[in-house]
Each structure stands twice: as C-alpha cells, then as structure tokens.
Backbone as numpy.savetxt, mean C-alpha at the origin, in Angstrom:
# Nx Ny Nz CAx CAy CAz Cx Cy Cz
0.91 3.02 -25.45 0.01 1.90 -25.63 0.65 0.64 -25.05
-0.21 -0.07 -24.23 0.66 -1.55 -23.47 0.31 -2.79 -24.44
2.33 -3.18 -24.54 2.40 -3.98 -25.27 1.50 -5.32 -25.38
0.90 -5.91 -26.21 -0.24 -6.62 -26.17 0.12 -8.43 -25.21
1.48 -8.45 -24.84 1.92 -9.29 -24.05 2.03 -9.03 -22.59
1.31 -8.28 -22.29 1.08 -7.47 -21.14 -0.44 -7.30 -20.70
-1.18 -7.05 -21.69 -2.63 -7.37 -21.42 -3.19 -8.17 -20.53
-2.97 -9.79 -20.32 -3.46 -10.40 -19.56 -3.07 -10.12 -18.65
-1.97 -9.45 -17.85 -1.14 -9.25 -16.76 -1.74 -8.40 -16.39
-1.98 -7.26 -16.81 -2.62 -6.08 -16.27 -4.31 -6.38 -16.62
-5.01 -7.15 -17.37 -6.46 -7.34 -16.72 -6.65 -8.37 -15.61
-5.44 -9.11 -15.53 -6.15 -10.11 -14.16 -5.46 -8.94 -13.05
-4.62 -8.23 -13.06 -4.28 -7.06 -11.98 -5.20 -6.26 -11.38
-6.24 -5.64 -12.54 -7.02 -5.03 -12.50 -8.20 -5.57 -11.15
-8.85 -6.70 -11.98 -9.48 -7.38 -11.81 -9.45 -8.16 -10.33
-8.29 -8.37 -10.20 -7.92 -9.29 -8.54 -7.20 -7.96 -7.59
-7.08 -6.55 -7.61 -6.83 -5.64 -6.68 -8.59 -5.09 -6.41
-9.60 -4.80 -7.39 -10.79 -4.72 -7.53 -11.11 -6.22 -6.39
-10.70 -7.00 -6.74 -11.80 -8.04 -5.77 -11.01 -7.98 -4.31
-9.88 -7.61 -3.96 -8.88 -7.57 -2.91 -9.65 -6.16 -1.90
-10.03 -5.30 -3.07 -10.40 -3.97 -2.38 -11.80 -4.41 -1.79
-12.75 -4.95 -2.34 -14.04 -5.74 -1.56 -13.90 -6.04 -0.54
-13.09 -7.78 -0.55 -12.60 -8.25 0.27 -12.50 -7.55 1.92
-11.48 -5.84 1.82 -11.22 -5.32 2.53 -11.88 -4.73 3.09
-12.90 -4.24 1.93 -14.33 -3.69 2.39 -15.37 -4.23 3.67
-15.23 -5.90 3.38 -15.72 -6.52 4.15 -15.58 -7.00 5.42
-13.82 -6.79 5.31 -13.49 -7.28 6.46 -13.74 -5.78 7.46
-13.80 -4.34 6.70 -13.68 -2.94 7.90 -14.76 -3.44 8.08
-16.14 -3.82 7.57 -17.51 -3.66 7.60 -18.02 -4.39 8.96
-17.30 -5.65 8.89 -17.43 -6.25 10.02 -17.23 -5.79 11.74
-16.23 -4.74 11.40 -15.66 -4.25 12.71 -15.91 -2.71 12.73
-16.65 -1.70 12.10 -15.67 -0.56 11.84 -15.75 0.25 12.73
-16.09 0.37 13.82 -15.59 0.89 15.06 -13.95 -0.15 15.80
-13.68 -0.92 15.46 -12.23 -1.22 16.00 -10.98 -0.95 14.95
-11.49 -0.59 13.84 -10.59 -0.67 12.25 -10.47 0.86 11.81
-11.63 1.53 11.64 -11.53 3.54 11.13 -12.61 3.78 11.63
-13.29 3.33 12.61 -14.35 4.39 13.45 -13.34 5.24 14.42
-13.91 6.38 14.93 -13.27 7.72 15.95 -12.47 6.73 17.24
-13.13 5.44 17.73 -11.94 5.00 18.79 -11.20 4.16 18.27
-11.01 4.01 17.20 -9.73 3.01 16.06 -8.69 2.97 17.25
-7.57 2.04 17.12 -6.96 2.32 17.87 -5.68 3.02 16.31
-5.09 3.98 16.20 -4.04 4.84 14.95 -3.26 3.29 14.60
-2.76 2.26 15.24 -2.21 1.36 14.65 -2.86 0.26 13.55
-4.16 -0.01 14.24 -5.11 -0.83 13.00 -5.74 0.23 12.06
-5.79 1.47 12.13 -6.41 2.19 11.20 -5.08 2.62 10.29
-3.43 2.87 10.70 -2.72 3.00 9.94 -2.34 1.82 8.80
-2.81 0.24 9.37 -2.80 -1.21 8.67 -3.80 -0.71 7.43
-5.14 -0.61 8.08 -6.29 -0.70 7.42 -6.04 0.24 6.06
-5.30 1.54 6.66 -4.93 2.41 5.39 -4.07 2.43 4.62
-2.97 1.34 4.74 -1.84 1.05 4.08 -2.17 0.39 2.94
-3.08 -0.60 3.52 -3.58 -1.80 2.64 -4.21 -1.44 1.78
-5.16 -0.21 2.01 -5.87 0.09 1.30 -5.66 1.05 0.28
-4.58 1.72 0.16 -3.75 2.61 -0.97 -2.89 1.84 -1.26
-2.18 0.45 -0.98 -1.45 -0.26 -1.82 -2.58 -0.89 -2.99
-3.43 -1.53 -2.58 -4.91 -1.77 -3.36 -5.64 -1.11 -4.66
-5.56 0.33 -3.99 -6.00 1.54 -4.94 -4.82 1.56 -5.79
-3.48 1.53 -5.45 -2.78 2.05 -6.50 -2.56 1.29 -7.68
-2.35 -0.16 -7.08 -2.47 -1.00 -8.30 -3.50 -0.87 -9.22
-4.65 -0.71 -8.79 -6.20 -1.35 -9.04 -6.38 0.09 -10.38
-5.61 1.14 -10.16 -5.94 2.23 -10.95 -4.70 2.57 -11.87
-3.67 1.89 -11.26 -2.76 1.58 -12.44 -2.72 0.70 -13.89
-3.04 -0.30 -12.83 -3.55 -1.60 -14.13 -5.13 -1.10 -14.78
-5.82 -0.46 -13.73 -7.00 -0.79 -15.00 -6.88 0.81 -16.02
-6.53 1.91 -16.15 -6.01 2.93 -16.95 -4.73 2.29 -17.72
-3.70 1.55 -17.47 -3.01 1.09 -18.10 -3.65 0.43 -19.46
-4.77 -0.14 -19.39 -5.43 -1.05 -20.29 -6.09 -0.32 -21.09
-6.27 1.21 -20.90 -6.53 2.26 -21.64 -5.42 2.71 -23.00
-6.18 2.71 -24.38 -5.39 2.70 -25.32 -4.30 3.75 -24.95
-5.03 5.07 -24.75 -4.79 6.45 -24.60 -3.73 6.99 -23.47
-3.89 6.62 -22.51 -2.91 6.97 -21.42 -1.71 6.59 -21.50
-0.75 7.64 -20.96 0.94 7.03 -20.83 1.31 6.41 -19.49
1.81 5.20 -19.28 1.69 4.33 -18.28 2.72 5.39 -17.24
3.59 6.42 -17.66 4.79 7.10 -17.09 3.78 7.79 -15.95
2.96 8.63 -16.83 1.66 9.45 -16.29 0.66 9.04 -15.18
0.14 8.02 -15.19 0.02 7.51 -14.97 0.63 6.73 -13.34
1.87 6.00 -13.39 2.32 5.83 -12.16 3.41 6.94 -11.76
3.18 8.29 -12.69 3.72 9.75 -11.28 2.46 9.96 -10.44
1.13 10.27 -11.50 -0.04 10.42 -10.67 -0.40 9.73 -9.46
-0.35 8.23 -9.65 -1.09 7.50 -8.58 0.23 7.03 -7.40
1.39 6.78 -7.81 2.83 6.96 -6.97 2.68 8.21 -6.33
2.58 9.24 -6.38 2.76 10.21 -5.53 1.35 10.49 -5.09
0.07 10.05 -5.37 -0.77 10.47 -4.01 -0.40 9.43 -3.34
-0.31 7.93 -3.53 -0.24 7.19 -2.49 1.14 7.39 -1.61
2.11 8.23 -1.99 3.51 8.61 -1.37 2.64 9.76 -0.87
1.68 10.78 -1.03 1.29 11.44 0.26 0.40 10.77 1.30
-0.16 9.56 0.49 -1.05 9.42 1.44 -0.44 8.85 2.70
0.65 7.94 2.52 1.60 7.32 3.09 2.16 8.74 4.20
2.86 9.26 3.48 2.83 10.22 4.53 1.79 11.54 5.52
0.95 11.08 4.96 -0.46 11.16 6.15 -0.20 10.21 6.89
-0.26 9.41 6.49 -0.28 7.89 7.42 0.43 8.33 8.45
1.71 8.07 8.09 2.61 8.37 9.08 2.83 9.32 10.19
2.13 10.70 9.82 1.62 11.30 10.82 0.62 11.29 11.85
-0.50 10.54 11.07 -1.68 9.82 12.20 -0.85 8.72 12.78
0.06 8.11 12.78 0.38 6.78 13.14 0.94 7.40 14.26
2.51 8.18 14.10 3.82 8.94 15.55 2.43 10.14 16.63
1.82 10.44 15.76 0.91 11.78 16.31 -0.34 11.55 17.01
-0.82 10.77 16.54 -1.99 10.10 16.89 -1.53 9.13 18.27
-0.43 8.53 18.32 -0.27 7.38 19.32 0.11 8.46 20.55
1.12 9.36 20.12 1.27 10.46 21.20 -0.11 11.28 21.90
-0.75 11.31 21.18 -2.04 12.07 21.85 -2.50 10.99 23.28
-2.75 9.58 22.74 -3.42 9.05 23.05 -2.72 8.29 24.58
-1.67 8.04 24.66 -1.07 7.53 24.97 0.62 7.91 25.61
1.33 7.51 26.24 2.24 7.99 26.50 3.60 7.87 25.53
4.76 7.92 25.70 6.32 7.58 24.84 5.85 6.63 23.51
6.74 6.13 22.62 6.28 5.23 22.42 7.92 4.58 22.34
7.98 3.01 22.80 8.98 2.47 22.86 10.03 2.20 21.76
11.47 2.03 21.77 11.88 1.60 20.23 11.40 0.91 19.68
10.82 -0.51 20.08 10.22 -1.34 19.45 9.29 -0.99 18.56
8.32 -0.17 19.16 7.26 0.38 18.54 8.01 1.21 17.64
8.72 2.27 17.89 8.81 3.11 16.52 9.89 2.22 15.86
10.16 1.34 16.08 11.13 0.48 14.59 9.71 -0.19 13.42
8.81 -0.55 14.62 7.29 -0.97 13.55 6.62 0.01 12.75
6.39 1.13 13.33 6.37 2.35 12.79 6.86 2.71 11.36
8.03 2.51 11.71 9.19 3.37 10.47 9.45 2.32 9.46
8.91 0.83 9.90 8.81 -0.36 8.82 7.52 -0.17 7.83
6.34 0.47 8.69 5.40 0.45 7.94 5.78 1.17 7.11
5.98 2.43 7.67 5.94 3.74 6.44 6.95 3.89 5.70
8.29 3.46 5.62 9.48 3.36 5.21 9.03 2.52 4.09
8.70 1.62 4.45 8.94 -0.10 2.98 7.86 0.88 1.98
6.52 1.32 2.84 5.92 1.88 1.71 6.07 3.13 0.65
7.33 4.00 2.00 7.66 5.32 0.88 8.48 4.59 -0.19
9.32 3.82 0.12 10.02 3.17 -0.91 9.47 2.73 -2.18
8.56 2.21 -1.86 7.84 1.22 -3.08 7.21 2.53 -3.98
6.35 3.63 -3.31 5.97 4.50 -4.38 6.80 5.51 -4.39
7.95 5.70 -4.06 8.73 6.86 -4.42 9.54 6.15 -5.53
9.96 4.29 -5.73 10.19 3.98 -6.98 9.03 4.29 -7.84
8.03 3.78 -7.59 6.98 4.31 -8.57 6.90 5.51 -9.46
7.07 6.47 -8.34 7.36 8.17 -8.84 8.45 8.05 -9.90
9.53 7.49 -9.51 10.83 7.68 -10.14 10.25 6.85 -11.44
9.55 5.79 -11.41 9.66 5.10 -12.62 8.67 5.71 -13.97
7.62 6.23 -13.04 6.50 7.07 -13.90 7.29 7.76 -14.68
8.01 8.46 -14.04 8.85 10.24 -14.43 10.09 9.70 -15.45
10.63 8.62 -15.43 11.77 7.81 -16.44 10.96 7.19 -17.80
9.72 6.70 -17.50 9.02 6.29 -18.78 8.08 7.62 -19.35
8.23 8.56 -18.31 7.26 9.77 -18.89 8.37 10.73 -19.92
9.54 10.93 -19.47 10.25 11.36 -19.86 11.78 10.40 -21.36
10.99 9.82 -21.50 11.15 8.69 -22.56 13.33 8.01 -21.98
12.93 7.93 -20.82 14.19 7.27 -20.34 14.51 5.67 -20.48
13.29 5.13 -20.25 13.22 3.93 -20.74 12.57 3.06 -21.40
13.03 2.49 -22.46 11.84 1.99 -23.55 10.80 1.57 -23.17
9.43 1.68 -24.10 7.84 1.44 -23.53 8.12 -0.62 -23.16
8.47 -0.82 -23.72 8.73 -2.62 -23.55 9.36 -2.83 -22.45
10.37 -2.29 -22.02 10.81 -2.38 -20.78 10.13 -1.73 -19.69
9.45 -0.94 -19.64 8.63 0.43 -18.78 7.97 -0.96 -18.28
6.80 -1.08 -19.45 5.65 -2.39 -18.99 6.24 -3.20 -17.22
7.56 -4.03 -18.11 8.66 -5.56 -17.61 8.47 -4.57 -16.46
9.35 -3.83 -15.97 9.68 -2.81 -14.83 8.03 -2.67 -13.86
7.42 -2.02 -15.02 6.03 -1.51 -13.79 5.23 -2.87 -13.04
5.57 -4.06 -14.05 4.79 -5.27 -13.96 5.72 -5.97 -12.55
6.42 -5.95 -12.57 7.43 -6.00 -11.42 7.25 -5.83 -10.03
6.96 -3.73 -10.43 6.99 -3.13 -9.42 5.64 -3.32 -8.61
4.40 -3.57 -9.53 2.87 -3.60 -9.22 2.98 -4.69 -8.26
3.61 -6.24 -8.55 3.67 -7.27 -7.73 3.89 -7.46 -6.26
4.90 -5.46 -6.51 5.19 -5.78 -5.00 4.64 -4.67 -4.12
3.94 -4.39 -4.71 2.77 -3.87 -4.02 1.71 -4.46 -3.45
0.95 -5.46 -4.52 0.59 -6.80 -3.82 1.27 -7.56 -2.82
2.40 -7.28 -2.43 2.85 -7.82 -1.46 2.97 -7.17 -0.42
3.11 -5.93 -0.52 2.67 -5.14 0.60 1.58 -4.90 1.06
0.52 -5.00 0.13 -1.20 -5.02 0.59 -1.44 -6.08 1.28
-0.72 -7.71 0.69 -1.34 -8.59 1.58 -0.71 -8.92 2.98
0.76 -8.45 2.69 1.07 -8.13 4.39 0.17 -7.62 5.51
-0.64 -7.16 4.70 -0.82 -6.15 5.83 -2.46 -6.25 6.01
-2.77 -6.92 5.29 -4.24 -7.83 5.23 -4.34 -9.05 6.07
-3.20 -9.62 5.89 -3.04 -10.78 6.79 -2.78 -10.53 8.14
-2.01 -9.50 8.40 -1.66 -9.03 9.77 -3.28 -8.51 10.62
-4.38 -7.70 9.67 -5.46 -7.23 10.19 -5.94 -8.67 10.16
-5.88 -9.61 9.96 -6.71 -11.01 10.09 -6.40 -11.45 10.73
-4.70 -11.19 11.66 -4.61 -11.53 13.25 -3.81 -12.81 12.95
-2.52 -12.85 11.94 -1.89 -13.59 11.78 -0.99 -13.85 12.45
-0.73 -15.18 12.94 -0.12 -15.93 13.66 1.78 -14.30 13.63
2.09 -14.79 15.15 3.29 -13.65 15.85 4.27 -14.08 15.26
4.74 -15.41 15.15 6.07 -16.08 15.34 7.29 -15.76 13.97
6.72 -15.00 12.95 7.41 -14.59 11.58 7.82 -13.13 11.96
9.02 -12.95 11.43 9.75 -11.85 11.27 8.85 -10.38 11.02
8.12 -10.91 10.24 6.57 -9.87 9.29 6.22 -9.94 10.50
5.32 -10.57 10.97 4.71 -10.52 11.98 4.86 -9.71 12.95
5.94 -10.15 13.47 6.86 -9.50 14.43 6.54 -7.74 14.22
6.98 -7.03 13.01 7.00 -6.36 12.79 6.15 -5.28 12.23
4.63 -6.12 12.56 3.53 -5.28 12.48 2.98 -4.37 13.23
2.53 -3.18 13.73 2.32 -2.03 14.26 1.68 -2.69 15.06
0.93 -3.62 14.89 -0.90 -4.11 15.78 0.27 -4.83 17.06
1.03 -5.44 16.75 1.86 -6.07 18.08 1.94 -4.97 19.10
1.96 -3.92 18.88 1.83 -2.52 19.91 0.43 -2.77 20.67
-0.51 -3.35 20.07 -1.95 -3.47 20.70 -1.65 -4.23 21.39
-1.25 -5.47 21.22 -0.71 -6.60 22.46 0.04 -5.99 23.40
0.95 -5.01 23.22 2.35 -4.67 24.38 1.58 -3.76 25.13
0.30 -2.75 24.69 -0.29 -2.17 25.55 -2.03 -2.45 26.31
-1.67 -3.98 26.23 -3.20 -4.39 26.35 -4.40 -4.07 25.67
C-alpha cells in the first residue's frame, strides 16, 4: 500500500505522463507518415518509440501504484521489463532497419545509437532490479516509494529528451548533439 505521503506524487505522475502521452499523440498525428508510417525514416520512429514507452511506463506505474491492492515491486518488474524489451526491439529496428535501408553506418551514428538504447536499458533494467528488491522484501515499503519516486523522474527525463529532440530542438547542446535524428541531417 503507498505511503499516504506519496499520493500526491504519484497522482500528479499519473495524471501529467497521461497528458504527455496525448500531447505525443498529437504531435505523430500531425506527421504520421514522417514519424511511424512504412517510410518513417528507423531514426524518428526509434525517438517516437522511446518516448513513448518511457511515457507508458511511468503513466502505468504511477496510476496502479495508487491502487490499494497492488505491490509497487510487481508492478515495476512487470512494466520495467516490457519496456526493457521493448527497448530492445527498438534497438533492433534502429542498427537493422538503418542497414537495410541504407549503407555502413558511421561511428558517430552508432555512438547515437547506443546512447539511445543504452541510457534507456539502464533506466529500466534499474527498474527491474528495483521491482524484484521491493518484491522480494529487500527494501523497506517507505524507502521502495523514495527510490521508485526518484527513479520515475528520470524517466520523465528521458521522455522529454526525446520529445524535444522530435520538436526539432535547437543542435548546439551535448543532448542534442546526441540525438539519432542528427543522422537525418548527415544523410540529407
């Protein structure tokens, strides 16, 4: 059961990954032959899908979290490890997909590559680990919360990376730099 000092945290979570996932909705809607229609180019559709399982995971963490009944451990093994497969789907449409289409792909490119999918196996393979430590009563439910509330944040930070980057955010930042879509620029 989540400690009742945690409540507001996880309903405005709920609540603002739900309006984030719209948001995203709106922005494929606008384009969706350049974003996940069949001529996507695999780099904005690997963005588009990152963003969009960092989104989901929160959005179904926090709002089942707010559920008397569920164990929050349960919980983020379940939704940590599909989004750690989905991630690694990703990653295969991303190296596999660019090879079909296209020729080598440069270091540059696969250092963007292995940033996308790397920062994100990270974030839900802690997830996994943290589900499976509070599922397995490793760390107290009061601390589990502190920890998951933490970890959820930075997931939001990986969603909006990568929201901002599909909105065609300015090159000159390190992030920037290191977004897959800069491959769209290097190959016209």
């Amino acid at each position: 059961m989540i400690p009742a000092g945690f409540i507001p945290f996880f309903t405005a979570s709920a609540g603002a990954a739900g309006a984030l996932i719209g948001l995203l909705y709106i922005a494929i809607s606008i384009a969706p032959e350049r974003t996940v229609g069949k001529a996507a180019a695999p780099e904005r559709e690997a963005v588009v899908a990152n963003a969009y399982t960092a989104l989901t995971n929160v959005f179904f963490i926090t709002l089942v979290a707010l559920i008397p009944a569920p164990s929050l451990g349960s919980v983020l093994l379940l939704v940590g490890a599909l989004s750690f497969v989905a991630t690694l789907r990703l990653a295969r449409n991303l190296f596999m997909g660019r090879w079909r289409g296209a020729g080598r792909l440069s270091p540059t490119q696969v250092v963007r590559r292995l940033v996308l999918v790397v920062a994100s196996l990270i974030i839900y393979g802690a997830q996994v680990w943290l589900g499976a430590q509070i599922q397995w009563a490793h760390i107290p439910v009061s601390g589990a919360f502190g920890v998951a509330s933490v970890q959820i944040v930075g997931v939001y930070g990986l969603a909006l990376l990568r929201m901002w980057s599909l909105m065609g955010a300015r090159k000159d930042s390190l992030f920037a730099w290191l977004s897959v879509l800069n491959d769209l620029d290097d190959n016209g």
